[in-house]
Amino acid sequence: MSKFTLAIHGGAGTILKSMLTPELEIRYKQGLQEALDAGYQLLQKGGNALDAVEAAVCALEDNPLFNAGKGAVYTHQGDHEMDACIMDGRTLDAGAVCGVKSIKNPIRLCKSVMLHSGHVMLSGEGALDFAIQRGIETAPDEYFHTPFRYEQWIEIRDSDAYQLDHRKSAEDSPIPEGKKFGTVGAVALDSFGNLAAATSTGGMTNKKYGRIGDSPVVGAGNYANNQTCAVSCTGHGEFFLRAVVAYDVSCLMEYRGYTLAQACEEVVKNKLVKMGRENGLIAVDTQKNYQLCFNSEGMYRGIQSSSGINHVAIYGDHD
Amino acid sequence: MSKFTLAIHGGAGTILKSMLTPELEIRYKQGLQEALDAGYQLLQKGGNALDAVEAAVCALEDNPLFNAGKGAVYTHQGDHEMDACIMDGRTLDAGAVCGVKSIKNPIRLCKSVMLHSGHVMLSGEGALDFAIQRGIETAPDEYFHTPFRYEQWIEIRDSDAYQLDHRKSAEDSPIPEGKKFGTVGAVALDSFGNLAAATSTGGMTNKKYGRIGDSPVVGAGNYANNQTCAVSCTGHGEFFLRAVVAYDVSCLMEYRGYTLAQACEEVVKNKLVKMGRENGLIAVDTQKNYQLCFNSEGMYRGIQSSSGINHVAIYGDHD
């Protein structure tokens, strides 16, 4: 019997039940379920892990509730610079883009970079040139405009602050941010035993200087290897870059013989806690084990598997 | 008695004695020795590893023979986009820039990013804005012009080719490139037992689409951690990104208990050879062990240590 699994996340952080209206909670859960379904349907039809993570992340990018694609936060300049990465655990091929504008679905561009550029990582206007040449869908600035992200930016744009921790609460904003790390991601095991990972983000509100986080970096925010696991991270990107988090999970499995659960636990609950940072990650291995692991109050997340699991959640525990 | 070590490289690849004139060989070795001396003098005076690797890499960036800073290759657009990274093994702090123009010494900018930006990685024009704000020295386009790099570019600029393997030989070019990966780097152990690594490059001749290689990526082309080692890589960046090479060396030591030599051997002579790629890396640990490891015909390299070693070399073996 074929086995397949898809896990997704939409960011981790201080996400408390008291911060979400019942209506908004429903919208988030619907968004997560739609993304899960988009990827899982492909796996059910015998599709591969790479296409499944791409489809799931595209759905999250298209949903304005999440900080990726439509719904990406504003930079200091008032536009949107997005980072993303996709990796094929079968071949260790990877494609990534950073600081890219005007791309409707950055994760699709990543796949094209992986398959057609001869490179792994493209940046800025050059990445956009490549996208146009490959016929990747672009979108005008207005497409990326969302009123609540705009408000978040207006509030701090004249300061030097950048916002990881969006302090707006449910009372004054439709999107409660608490202290939330806005990134989306998906990891999958397909029926052929192949793993893949995809991660996409708009980064930090009011970011400047062309700041790049961990999401587009192979081994930091995103990694997949059939020998070990597929991982997608969400958290304070600077710490994930320095700790090479996604590859660290893989190395603990490969070199120390840890299970997926042990490796995720060590990295998220021990190493990253010592760095004092709230964060989370999702991971799967070829044995259909999965982890939705976070040390913060909540993580937008979902899991669907051929063993019958189909669940989305936001806060701690299972709700 | 205090122990300290500094190792440097100026790129690896098909570098054969038959390709260099005696005069050019002397110039390369002088350049390597000057860079070694620049960093080693600081270590001798009780300076720290971070300042030593910065000084050594600055010297290599200032030398037009090497593909970093002055001497950086031309992009498809006819300018110079540079990538670099520095990391402090004591704190795991890191700073990196990618796709940055007009910066005389990208490695100095990396250190400023690490110390003053609150971020790890800055890109493109944003990184330049930060540099100007911090008073980092810029240089006009003419500064980066070198006749032989310009010729390399003119030869292929109208094609879609990008050049890792510069085929010019000693007969028609003052700089024989063979199949050479132009990157510079330094790793150091200081008398306090701290490690640091620095890496800088102009990337590939005729590169386009804002291509970014492994050099500016923590864990791929550059890594330092007092618990394990400091590593700087040179090779086909795409493979180093996918294989997370520098952090892999560290993980083999930390998780599998390999010595520095065993870890470097496994990565360079086994894993990367299986990927079919010529490459090299330099590494040191806190026990004053060092490795100048490559699977290609040559690597511009140097090592100087408080145990009395002071040696630069270009080809295989020790010459």
XYZ file of C-alpha atoms in Angstrom, chain B residues 27-299:
273
model
C 53.192 37.050 -8.250
C 50.551 34.602 -7.066
C 52.745 33.343 -4.255
C 53.622 36.895 -3.249
C 49.929 37.767 -3.175
C 49.169 34.778 -1.000
C 52.065 35.534 1.344
C 50.999 39.166 1.706
C 47.477 38.098 2.612
C 48.783 35.529 5.093
C 51.055 38.107 6.667
C 48.275 40.682 6.908
C 46.141 38.347 8.987
C 48.918 36.588 10.864
C 50.465 39.814 12.150
C 47.200 40.537 13.932
C 47.141 37.084 15.524
C 50.739 37.502 16.673
C 49.845 40.767 18.377
C 47.073 39.031 20.295
C 44.386 40.073 17.837
C 41.271 38.009 17.352
C 40.411 35.502 14.660
C 37.629 37.658 13.231
C 39.945 40.591 12.545
C 42.597 38.255 11.147
C 40.334 36.636 8.555
C 38.996 40.059 7.613
C 42.526 41.414 7.082
C 43.627 38.395 5.055
C 40.553 38.503 2.819
C 40.891 42.278 2.357
C 44.419 41.711 1.056
C 43.152 39.108 -1.410
C 40.264 41.401 -2.434
C 42.773 44.208 -3.088
C 44.931 41.949 -5.284
C 43.699 41.938 -8.915
C 44.963 38.387 -9.434
C 42.079 36.987 -7.415
C 38.353 36.993 -8.231
C 37.098 39.142 -5.362
C 37.035 42.903 -4.812
C 39.487 44.371 -7.379
C 39.801 41.606 -9.945
C 36.199 40.444 -9.618
C 34.819 38.997 -12.845
C 32.308 40.805 -15.069
C 28.596 40.064 -14.998
C 26.505 39.752 -18.151
C 25.623 43.439 -17.706
C 29.284 44.389 -17.684
C 29.558 45.294 -14.044
C 30.673 43.502 -10.887
C 28.332 41.902 -8.364
C 30.076 40.529 -5.350
C 29.126 38.035 -2.635
C 30.832 37.608 0.741
C 30.320 36.304 4.261
C 32.085 36.475 7.616
C 31.315 34.397 10.714
C 32.488 34.521 14.313
C 32.849 31.034 15.789
C 32.668 32.355 19.343
C 29.154 33.768 19.065
C 27.906 32.197 15.825
C 27.261 35.746 14.672
C 27.503 36.201 10.928
C 27.236 38.900 8.302
C 26.850 38.460 4.567
C 26.195 40.443 1.414
C 25.138 39.242 -2.007
C 24.915 40.889 -5.389
C 26.567 44.016 -4.042
C 28.270 46.590 -6.283
C 30.802 49.389 -5.745
C 32.117 48.125 -2.409
C 35.915 48.144 -2.284
C 36.102 45.401 0.329
C 32.899 43.366 0.564
C 34.252 41.474 3.583
C 34.450 44.717 5.580
C 30.819 45.346 4.730
C 29.967 41.840 5.961
C 31.535 42.597 9.321
C 29.527 45.800 9.550
C 26.336 43.900 8.645
C 27.131 41.440 11.425
C 27.854 44.098 14.019
C 25.425 46.864 13.133
C 22.500 45.814 10.949
C 20.555 43.458 13.196
C 20.491 41.165 10.172
C 22.693 38.436 8.720
C 22.278 38.883 4.987
C 21.782 42.037 2.918
C 21.493 42.175 -0.850
C 21.943 44.436 -3.865
C 21.245 48.137 -3.683
C 19.932 47.823 -0.155
C 23.294 46.470 0.980
C 24.988 49.420 -0.755
C 22.656 51.873 1.029
C 23.612 50.289 4.341
C 27.300 50.488 3.435
C 27.076 54.189 2.628
C 25.226 54.845 5.874
C 27.954 53.039 7.804
C 30.769 54.821 5.994
C 32.105 51.685 4.332
C 34.506 52.552 1.522
C 33.024 52.484 -1.969
C 34.910 52.536 -5.249
C 33.996 53.697 -8.772
C 33.393 51.162 -11.562
C 36.881 51.807 -12.968
C 38.421 50.481 -9.775
C 37.017 47.033 -10.479
C 38.122 47.029 -14.094
C 40.984 44.654 -14.853
C 41.996 44.040 -18.471
C 42.128 40.236 -18.270
C 38.742 39.870 -16.586
C 37.352 42.229 -19.209
C 38.781 40.043 -21.992
C 37.303 36.939 -20.420
C 33.942 38.619 -20.441
C 34.177 40.092 -23.968
C 34.852 36.597 -25.241
C 31.519 35.223 -24.013
C 29.255 38.166 -23.256
C 27.092 37.702 -26.340
C 26.461 34.083 -25.526
C 24.313 32.561 -22.832
C 27.397 30.956 -21.343
C 28.646 31.750 -17.937
C 32.152 30.802 -17.115
C 33.300 28.743 -14.263
C 35.917 27.213 -16.426
C 37.971 29.980 -17.907
C 39.697 28.272 -20.759
C 42.326 30.864 -21.508
C 45.820 29.509 -21.293
C 49.116 31.136 -20.464
C 49.780 31.839 -24.151
C 46.960 34.271 -24.720
C 46.247 35.694 -21.314
C 48.295 36.961 -18.451
C 46.017 35.107 -16.044
C 45.719 31.417 -16.801
C 42.366 30.263 -15.637
C 42.150 26.658 -16.692
C 39.060 25.545 -14.903
C 39.306 27.641 -11.838
C 36.808 28.613 -9.227
C 37.579 32.141 -8.266
C 36.851 32.732 -4.626
C 39.041 33.856 -1.771
C 38.789 32.915 1.851
C 40.468 32.723 5.227
C 39.962 30.752 8.422
C 41.711 31.406 11.719
C 42.237 30.233 15.271
C 43.326 32.988 17.647
C 45.232 32.781 20.921
C 41.944 32.929 22.852
C 40.779 29.714 21.223
C 38.262 31.432 18.979
C 37.601 30.527 15.367
C 36.448 32.687 12.453
C 35.880 32.287 8.714
C 35.606 34.758 5.828
C 34.864 34.198 2.142
C 34.545 36.652 -0.772
C 33.980 36.331 -4.514
C 33.010 38.018 -7.753
C 31.193 34.841 -8.775
C 31.048 33.590 -12.376
C 32.091 35.525 -15.470
C 29.025 36.646 -17.459
C 26.634 35.597 -14.693
C 23.142 36.995 -14.994
C 19.706 36.919 -13.382
C 21.240 38.064 -10.090
C 22.786 34.626 -9.573
C 24.043 34.008 -6.051
C 26.525 31.262 -5.211
C 27.555 29.614 -1.963
C 30.092 32.182 -0.769
C 27.629 34.503 1.028
C 25.614 31.657 2.527
C 26.302 30.657 6.130
C 26.798 26.884 6.181
C 27.347 26.544 2.426
C 30.543 28.436 1.506
C 31.474 29.760 4.928
C 31.029 28.641 8.542
C 32.703 28.999 11.941
C 31.855 27.466 15.300
C 34.211 27.248 18.293
C 32.765 23.818 19.095
C 33.956 22.359 15.804
C 35.788 24.252 13.078
C 36.018 27.221 10.732
C 35.603 26.510 7.000
C 35.866 28.516 3.760
C 35.011 26.840 0.442
C 35.765 27.316 -3.234
C 34.124 25.477 -6.093
C 30.982 25.311 -8.213
C 28.694 27.283 -5.888
C 25.480 25.538 -6.895
C 26.786 22.206 -5.588
C 28.031 23.756 -2.368
C 24.625 25.319 -1.782
C 22.803 22.034 -2.314
C 25.279 20.067 -0.193
C 25.498 22.705 2.610
C 29.211 21.933 2.527
C 30.751 24.080 5.257
C 28.189 23.101 7.872
C 28.464 19.474 6.780
C 32.132 19.456 7.810
C 31.101 20.866 11.191
C 28.274 18.330 11.647
C 30.528 15.384 10.846
C 32.790 16.545 13.666
C 30.018 17.368 16.134
C 27.624 14.504 15.497
C 29.835 11.712 14.202
C 32.990 12.517 16.161
C 35.185 12.864 13.080
C 38.486 14.697 13.333
C 38.875 17.819 11.191
C 40.903 15.789 8.686
C 38.331 13.000 8.506
C 35.458 15.436 8.079
C 37.180 17.399 5.298
C 38.266 14.186 3.570
C 34.720 12.795 3.650
C 33.190 15.971 2.224
C 35.804 16.939 -0.372
C 37.189 13.570 -1.463
C 34.023 11.480 -1.180
C 30.726 13.385 -1.158
C 31.683 16.158 -3.579
C 33.611 13.815 -5.868
C 30.417 11.762 -6.214
C 28.709 14.950 -7.345
C 31.477 15.076 -9.965
C 32.840 18.410 -8.990
C 36.295 19.878 -8.589
C 36.553 21.949 -5.494
C 38.424 22.747 -2.356
C 38.137 24.122 1.130
C 40.307 25.297 3.980
C 39.530 24.570 7.616
C 40.990 24.929 11.101
C 39.891 23.715 14.529
C 40.644 24.860 18.065
C 43.399 22.222 18.422
C 45.413 24.049 15.751
C 44.718 21.308 13.231
C 44.305 22.630 9.732
C 43.256 21.310 6.354
C 43.926 22.724 2.887
C 41.852 20.166 1.060
C 41.027 19.965 -2.678
C 40.159 17.348 -5.255
C 41.298 19.470 -8.219
C 44.789 19.868 -9.693
C 45.516 22.925 -7.656
C 44.360 25.464 -5.136
